[in-house]
Amino acid sequence: SGAAIGLFMAFGLYGYVSGGMPARFGANPIRTAYLDSAKASPKRDLCHSYPGHMVAPADACQFFVEGGDVAVFGDSHAITLSMGMARVLEPEGTRNLAVLREPLCALIPAGAR
């Protein structure tokens, strides 16, 4: 039992140190380029609400100019998705994209919680 636990711990440590054992997939330049392109939104820290740092709707993260056309409601994933949406919508003429982020995406009135 102790040996099995030690073996699993060693395997987990190896996976952590090697960055998830990337060699298990083999060489694939498309996958490498795709994974290298995955980046967090530069506005993540500014937009991210959490207890002690709540972002009011009036202070929602803004892309482009003030007074927007599009609002994104969601949890922490909305921040990262909104950056990509902003890049796609800008050439379409969208003036603004505002991110209204709520922990766990709980779109429940504050008094009802």
Short mmCIF file of C-alpha atoms in Angstrom, two decimals:
data_model
loop_
_atom_site.label_atom_id
_atom_site.label_comp_id
_atom_site.label_asym_id
_atom_site.label_seq_id
_atom_site.Cartn_x
_atom_site.Cartn_y
_atom_site.Cartn_z
CA SER A 1 0.00 0.00 0.00
CA GLY A 2 2.80 2.41 0.91
CA ALA A 3 4.71 1.48 -2.24
CA ALA A 4 1.65 2.15 -4.41
CA ILE A 5 1.16 5.56 -2.80
CA GLY A 6 4.83 6.36 -3.36
CA LEU A 7 4.57 5.26 -7.00
CA PHE A 8 1.52 7.45 -7.63
CA MET A 9 3.19 10.40 -5.92
CA ALA A 10 6.32 9.96 -8.05
CA PHE A 11 4.22 9.73 -11.22
CA GLY A 12 2.29 12.89 -10.27
CA LEU A 13 5.51 14.76 -9.46
CA TYR A 14 6.99 13.72 -12.81
CA GLY A 15 3.88 14.99 -14.61
CA TYR A 16 4.07 18.30 -12.76
CA VAL A 17 7.80 18.83 -13.33
CA SER A 18 7.60 17.91 -17.03
CA GLY A 19 4.74 20.34 -17.66
CA GLY A 20 2.11 17.66 -18.20
CA MET A 21 4.29 15.20 -20.12
CA PRO A 22 4.04 17.01 -23.48
CA ALA A 23 5.98 14.26 -25.28
CA ARG A 24 2.96 11.93 -24.94
CA PHE A 25 1.38 13.63 -27.98
CA GLY A 26 4.42 13.47 -30.25
CA ALA A 27 5.61 16.32 -32.45
CA ASN A 28 2.67 18.23 -33.91
CA PRO A 29 3.41 21.78 -35.10
CA ILE A 30 -0.30 22.69 -35.36
CA ARG A 31 -0.98 21.66 -31.77
CA THR A 32 2.16 23.48 -30.60
CA ALA A 33 1.13 26.69 -32.39
CA TYR A 34 -2.41 26.39 -31.00
CA LEU A 35 -1.22 25.92 -27.41
CA ASP A 36 1.29 28.76 -27.76
CA SER A 37 -1.51 31.08 -28.91
CA ALA A 38 -3.62 30.46 -25.79
CA LYS A 39 -3.10 33.54 -23.65
CA ALA A 40 -5.14 35.10 -20.86
CA SER A 41 -6.83 38.42 -21.48
CA PRO A 42 -4.57 41.37 -20.61
CA LYS A 43 -7.57 42.81 -18.74
CA ARG A 44 -8.04 39.72 -16.57
CA ASP A 45 -6.75 41.27 -13.32
CA LEU A 46 -8.66 44.49 -13.95
CA CYS A 47 -11.96 42.76 -14.77
CA HIS A 48 -11.87 39.86 -12.33
CA SER A 49 -14.35 40.20 -9.45
CA TYR A 50 -13.95 38.26 -6.25
CA PRO A 51 -14.87 38.88 -2.61
CA GLY A 52 -13.02 42.01 -1.55
CA HIS A 53 -12.61 43.24 -5.17
CA MET A 54 -16.06 43.50 -6.73
CA VAL A 55 -16.28 45.30 -10.06
CA ALA A 56 -19.50 47.33 -10.32
CA PRO A 57 -21.40 47.32 -13.65
CA ALA A 58 -20.51 51.01 -14.08
CA ASP A 59 -16.83 49.99 -13.90
CA ALA A 60 -17.16 47.03 -16.28
CA CYS A 61 -14.16 46.33 -18.46
CA GLN A 62 -14.43 48.25 -21.68
CA PHE A 63 -12.93 47.44 -25.05
CA PHE A 64 -12.66 50.10 -27.77
CA VAL A 65 -14.60 53.24 -26.70
CA GLU A 66 -17.05 54.11 -23.91
CA GLY A 67 -20.80 53.62 -24.33
CA GLY A 68 -21.01 50.17 -25.84
CA ASP A 69 -23.01 48.08 -28.20
CA VAL A 70 -22.42 44.65 -26.63
CA ALA A 71 -22.35 43.38 -23.05
CA VAL A 72 -20.97 40.00 -21.99
CA PHE A 73 -22.32 38.44 -18.81
CA GLY A 74 -20.50 35.51 -17.30
CA ASP A 75 -18.10 34.10 -14.78
CA SER A 76 -14.30 34.23 -14.95
CA HIS A 77 -14.35 32.54 -18.37
CA ALA A 78 -16.24 35.53 -19.83
CA ILE A 79 -13.19 37.76 -19.35
CA THR A 80 -10.94 35.59 -21.51
CA LEU A 81 -13.63 34.93 -24.13
CA SER A 82 -14.46 38.62 -24.37
CA MET A 83 -10.96 39.50 -25.56
CA GLY A 84 -11.38 37.20 -28.55
CA MET A 85 -14.90 38.47 -29.14
CA ALA A 86 -13.62 42.05 -29.09
CA ARG A 87 -11.04 41.24 -31.75
CA VAL A 88 -13.68 39.63 -33.97
CA LEU A 89 -16.33 42.32 -33.45
CA GLU A 90 -14.10 45.37 -33.91
CA PRO A 91 -13.82 45.05 -37.71
CA GLU A 92 -17.59 44.48 -37.83
CA GLY A 93 -18.14 48.00 -36.52
CA THR A 94 -18.91 47.17 -32.90
CA ARG A 95 -17.92 50.24 -30.90
CA ASN A 96 -17.60 48.60 -27.51
CA LEU A 97 -17.76 45.37 -25.63
CA ALA A 98 -18.32 45.55 -21.87
CA VAL A 99 -17.67 42.60 -19.57
CA LEU A 100 -19.96 42.29 -16.58
CA ARG A 101 -18.44 39.51 -14.55
CA GLU A 102 -20.09 37.89 -11.54
CA PRO A 103 -18.61 35.06 -9.45
CA LEU A 104 -20.21 31.77 -10.50
CA CYS A 105 -22.30 33.78 -12.98
CA ALA A 106 -24.98 34.21 -10.35
CA LEU A 107 -27.32 36.59 -12.16
CA ILE A 108 -29.56 36.86 -9.11
CA PRO A 109 -30.56 40.23 -7.62
CA ALA A 110 -28.31 41.07 -4.68
CA GLY A 111 -31.23 41.13 -2.22
CA ALA A 112 -32.32 37.63 -3.22
CA ARG A 113 -29.03 35.91 -2.37
#
